[in-house]
Coordinates of C-alpha atoms in Angstrom, one line a residue:
X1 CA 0.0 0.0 0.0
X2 CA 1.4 3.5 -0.4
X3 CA 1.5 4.2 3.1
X4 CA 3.8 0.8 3.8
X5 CA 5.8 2.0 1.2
X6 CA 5.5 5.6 2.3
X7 CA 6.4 4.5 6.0
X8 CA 9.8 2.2 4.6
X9 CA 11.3 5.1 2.8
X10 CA 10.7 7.8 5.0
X11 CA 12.1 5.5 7.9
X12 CA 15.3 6.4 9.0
X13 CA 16.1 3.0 10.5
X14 CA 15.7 1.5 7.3
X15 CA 17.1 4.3 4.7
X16 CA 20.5 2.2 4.9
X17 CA 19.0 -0.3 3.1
X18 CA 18.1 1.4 0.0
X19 CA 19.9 4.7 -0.3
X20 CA 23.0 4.1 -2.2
X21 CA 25.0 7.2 -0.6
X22 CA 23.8 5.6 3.0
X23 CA 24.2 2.1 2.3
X24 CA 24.7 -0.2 5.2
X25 CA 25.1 3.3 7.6
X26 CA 22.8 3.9 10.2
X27 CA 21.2 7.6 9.7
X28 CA 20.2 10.0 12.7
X29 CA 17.2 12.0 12.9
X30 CA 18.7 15.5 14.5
X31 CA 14.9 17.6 14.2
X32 CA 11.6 16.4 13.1
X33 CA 8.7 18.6 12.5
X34 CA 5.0 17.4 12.5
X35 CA 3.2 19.2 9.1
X36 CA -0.2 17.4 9.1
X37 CA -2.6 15.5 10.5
X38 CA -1.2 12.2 9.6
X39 CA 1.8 10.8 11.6
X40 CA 3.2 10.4 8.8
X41 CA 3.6 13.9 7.4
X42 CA 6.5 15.6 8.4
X43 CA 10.0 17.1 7.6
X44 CA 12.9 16.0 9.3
X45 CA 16.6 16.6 9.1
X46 CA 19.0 13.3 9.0
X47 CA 22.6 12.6 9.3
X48 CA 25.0 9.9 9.2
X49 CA 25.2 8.3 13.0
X50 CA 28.6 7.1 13.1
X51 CA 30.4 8.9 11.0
X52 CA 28.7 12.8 10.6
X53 CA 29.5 13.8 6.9
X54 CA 29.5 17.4 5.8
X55 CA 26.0 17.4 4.4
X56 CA 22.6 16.8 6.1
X57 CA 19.6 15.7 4.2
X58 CA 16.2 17.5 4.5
X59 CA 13.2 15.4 3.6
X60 CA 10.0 16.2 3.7
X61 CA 7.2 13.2 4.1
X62 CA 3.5 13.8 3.0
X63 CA 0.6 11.9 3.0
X64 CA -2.9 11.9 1.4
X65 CA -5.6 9.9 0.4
X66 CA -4.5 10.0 -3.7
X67 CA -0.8 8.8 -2.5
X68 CA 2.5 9.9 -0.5
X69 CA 5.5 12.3 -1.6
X70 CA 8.8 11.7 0.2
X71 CA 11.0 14.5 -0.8
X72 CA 14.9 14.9 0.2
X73 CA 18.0 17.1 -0.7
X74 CA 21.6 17.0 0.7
X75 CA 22.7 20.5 1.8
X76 CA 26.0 21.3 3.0
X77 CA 26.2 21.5 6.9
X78 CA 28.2 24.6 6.7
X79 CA 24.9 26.4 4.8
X80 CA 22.9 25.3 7.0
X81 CA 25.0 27.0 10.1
X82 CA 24.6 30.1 7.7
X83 CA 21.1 29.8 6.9
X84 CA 20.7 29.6 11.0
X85 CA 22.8 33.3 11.6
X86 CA 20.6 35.1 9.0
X87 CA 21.9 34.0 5.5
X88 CA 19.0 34.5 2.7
X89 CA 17.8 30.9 2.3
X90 CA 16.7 31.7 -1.1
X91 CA 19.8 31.6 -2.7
X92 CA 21.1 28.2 -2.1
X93 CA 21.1 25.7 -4.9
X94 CA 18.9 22.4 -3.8
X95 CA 18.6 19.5 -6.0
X96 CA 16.1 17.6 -4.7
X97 CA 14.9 14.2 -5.6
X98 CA 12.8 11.5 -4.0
X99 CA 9.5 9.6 -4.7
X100 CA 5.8 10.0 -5.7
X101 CA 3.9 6.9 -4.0
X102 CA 0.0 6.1 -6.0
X103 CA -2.0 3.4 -5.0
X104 CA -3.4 1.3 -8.1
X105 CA -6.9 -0.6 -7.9
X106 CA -8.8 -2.1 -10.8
X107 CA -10.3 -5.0 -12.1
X108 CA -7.4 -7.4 -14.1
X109 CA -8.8 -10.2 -15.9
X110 CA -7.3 -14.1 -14.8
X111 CA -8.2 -17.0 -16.3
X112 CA -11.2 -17.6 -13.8
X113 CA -12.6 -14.3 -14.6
X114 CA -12.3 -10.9 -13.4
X115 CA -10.5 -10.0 -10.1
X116 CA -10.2 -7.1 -8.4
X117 CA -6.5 -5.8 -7.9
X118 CA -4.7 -3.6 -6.1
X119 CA -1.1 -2.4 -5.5
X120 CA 1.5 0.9 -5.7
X121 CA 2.9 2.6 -8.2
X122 CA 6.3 3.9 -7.2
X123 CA 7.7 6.9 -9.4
X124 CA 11.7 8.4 -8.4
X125 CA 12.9 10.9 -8.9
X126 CA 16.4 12.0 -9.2
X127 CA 18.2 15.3 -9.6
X128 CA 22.0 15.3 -9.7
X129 CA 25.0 17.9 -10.8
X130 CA 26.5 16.0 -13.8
X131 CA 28.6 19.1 -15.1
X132 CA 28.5 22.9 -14.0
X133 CA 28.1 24.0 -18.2
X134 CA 25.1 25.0 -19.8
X135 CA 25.5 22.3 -22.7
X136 CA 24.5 19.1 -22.5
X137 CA 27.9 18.1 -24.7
X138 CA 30.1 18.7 -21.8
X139 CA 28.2 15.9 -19.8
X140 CA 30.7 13.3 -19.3
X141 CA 29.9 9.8 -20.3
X142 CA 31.1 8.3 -16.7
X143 CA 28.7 10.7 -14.8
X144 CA 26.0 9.2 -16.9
X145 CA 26.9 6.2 -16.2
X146 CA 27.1 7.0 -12.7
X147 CA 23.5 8.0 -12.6
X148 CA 22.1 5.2 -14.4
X149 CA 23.8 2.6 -11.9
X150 CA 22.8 4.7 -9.3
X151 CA 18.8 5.4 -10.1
X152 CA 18.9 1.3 -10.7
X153 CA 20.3 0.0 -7.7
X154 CA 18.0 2.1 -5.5
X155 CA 15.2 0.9 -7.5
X156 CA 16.8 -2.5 -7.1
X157 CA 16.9 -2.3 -3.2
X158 CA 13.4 -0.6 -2.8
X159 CA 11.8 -3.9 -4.9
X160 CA 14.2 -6.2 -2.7
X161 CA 12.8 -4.7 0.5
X162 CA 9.2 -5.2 -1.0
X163 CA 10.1 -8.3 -2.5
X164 CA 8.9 -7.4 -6.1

C-alpha cells in the first residue's frame, strides 16, 4: 500500500538499506517537525550516526488519500549553520529528488474471470549535478553512467525490501 511503502522510505532506520550514498550506515534523525494531521507527514533533518559527513539531508514526508510524496535534498552542513545566523535561504542551490507513492486498484482479468487488484505505483525521482556548463555536450559519459547505476540499484533495493 502507499503508506507501507511511504512508511519504509521515510524511515530512517531502514534508509541504509536502500539509499545508495547511505548504504549499510545507520542515519540520525537530528529535528523532526509534525506538518499534518497524519503521523506520517512531516519534515525532518537526517545525518550519518557514526560517522557525521558534511552534508545533512532535509526530507519532507507527506501523505494523502491520492498517495505519498517523500522528498529529500543534501545541503552542505556549513549552509545550513549560515542559513541559522541570518543568510538568505533563497539563494542556495537544492537538488532535490525523492518519490511519488500512487495506489493502483482495478479490475485485471485471470483465467477464472475478473478479479479485483490492487497495489503501488512507485515513481523516483532524481536530480543530480552532472557538469557545471550550460550544454549538454560537456556531460561526461562516466557521470552518466554513474546516474544510471545509481537510479537502478536504488530501485533494485526498494523492490528487494518489497520483494517485487
Amino acid at each position: 500500500s502507499p503508506l507501507r511503502i511511504s512508511e519504509y522510505l521515510s524511515d530512517r532506520k531502514r534508509r541504509s538499506q536502500w539509499d545508495v550514498l547511505y548504504y549499510g550506515n545507520h542515519v540520525c534523525e537530528i529535528m523532526r517537525i509534525p506538518t499534518g494531521r497524519h503521523s506520517v507527514n512531516h519534515i525532518s533533518v537526517l545525518q550519518q550516526a557514526l560517522d557525521p559527513i558534511d552534508n545533512v539531508i532535509f526530507q519532507e514526508t507527506m501523505m494523502e488519500p491520492s498517495g505519498a510524496l517523500i522528498v529529500y535534498a543534501p545541503i552542505h552542513a556549513s549552509i545550513v549553520s549560515q542559513v541559522a545566523m541570518g543568510m538568505d535561504s533563497t539563494t542556495i542551490p537544492i537538488l532535490a529528488s525523492g518519490f511519488a507513492v500512487n495506489g493502483r486498484r482495478g479490475a485485471v482479468a485471470t483465467t477464472t474471470g475478473i478479479a479485483s487488484s490492487s497495489g503501488s505505483f512507485l515513481t523516483v525521482g532524481f536530480q543530480f549535478l552532472a557538469c557545471t556548463s550550460l550544454s549538454t555536450q560537456d556531460v561526461d559519459v562516466n557521470a552518466i553512467t554513474t546516474v544510471h547505476s545509481f537510479v537502478n540499484r536504488t530501485i533494485r533495493l526498494i523492490k528487494a525490501a518489497f520483494d517485487c
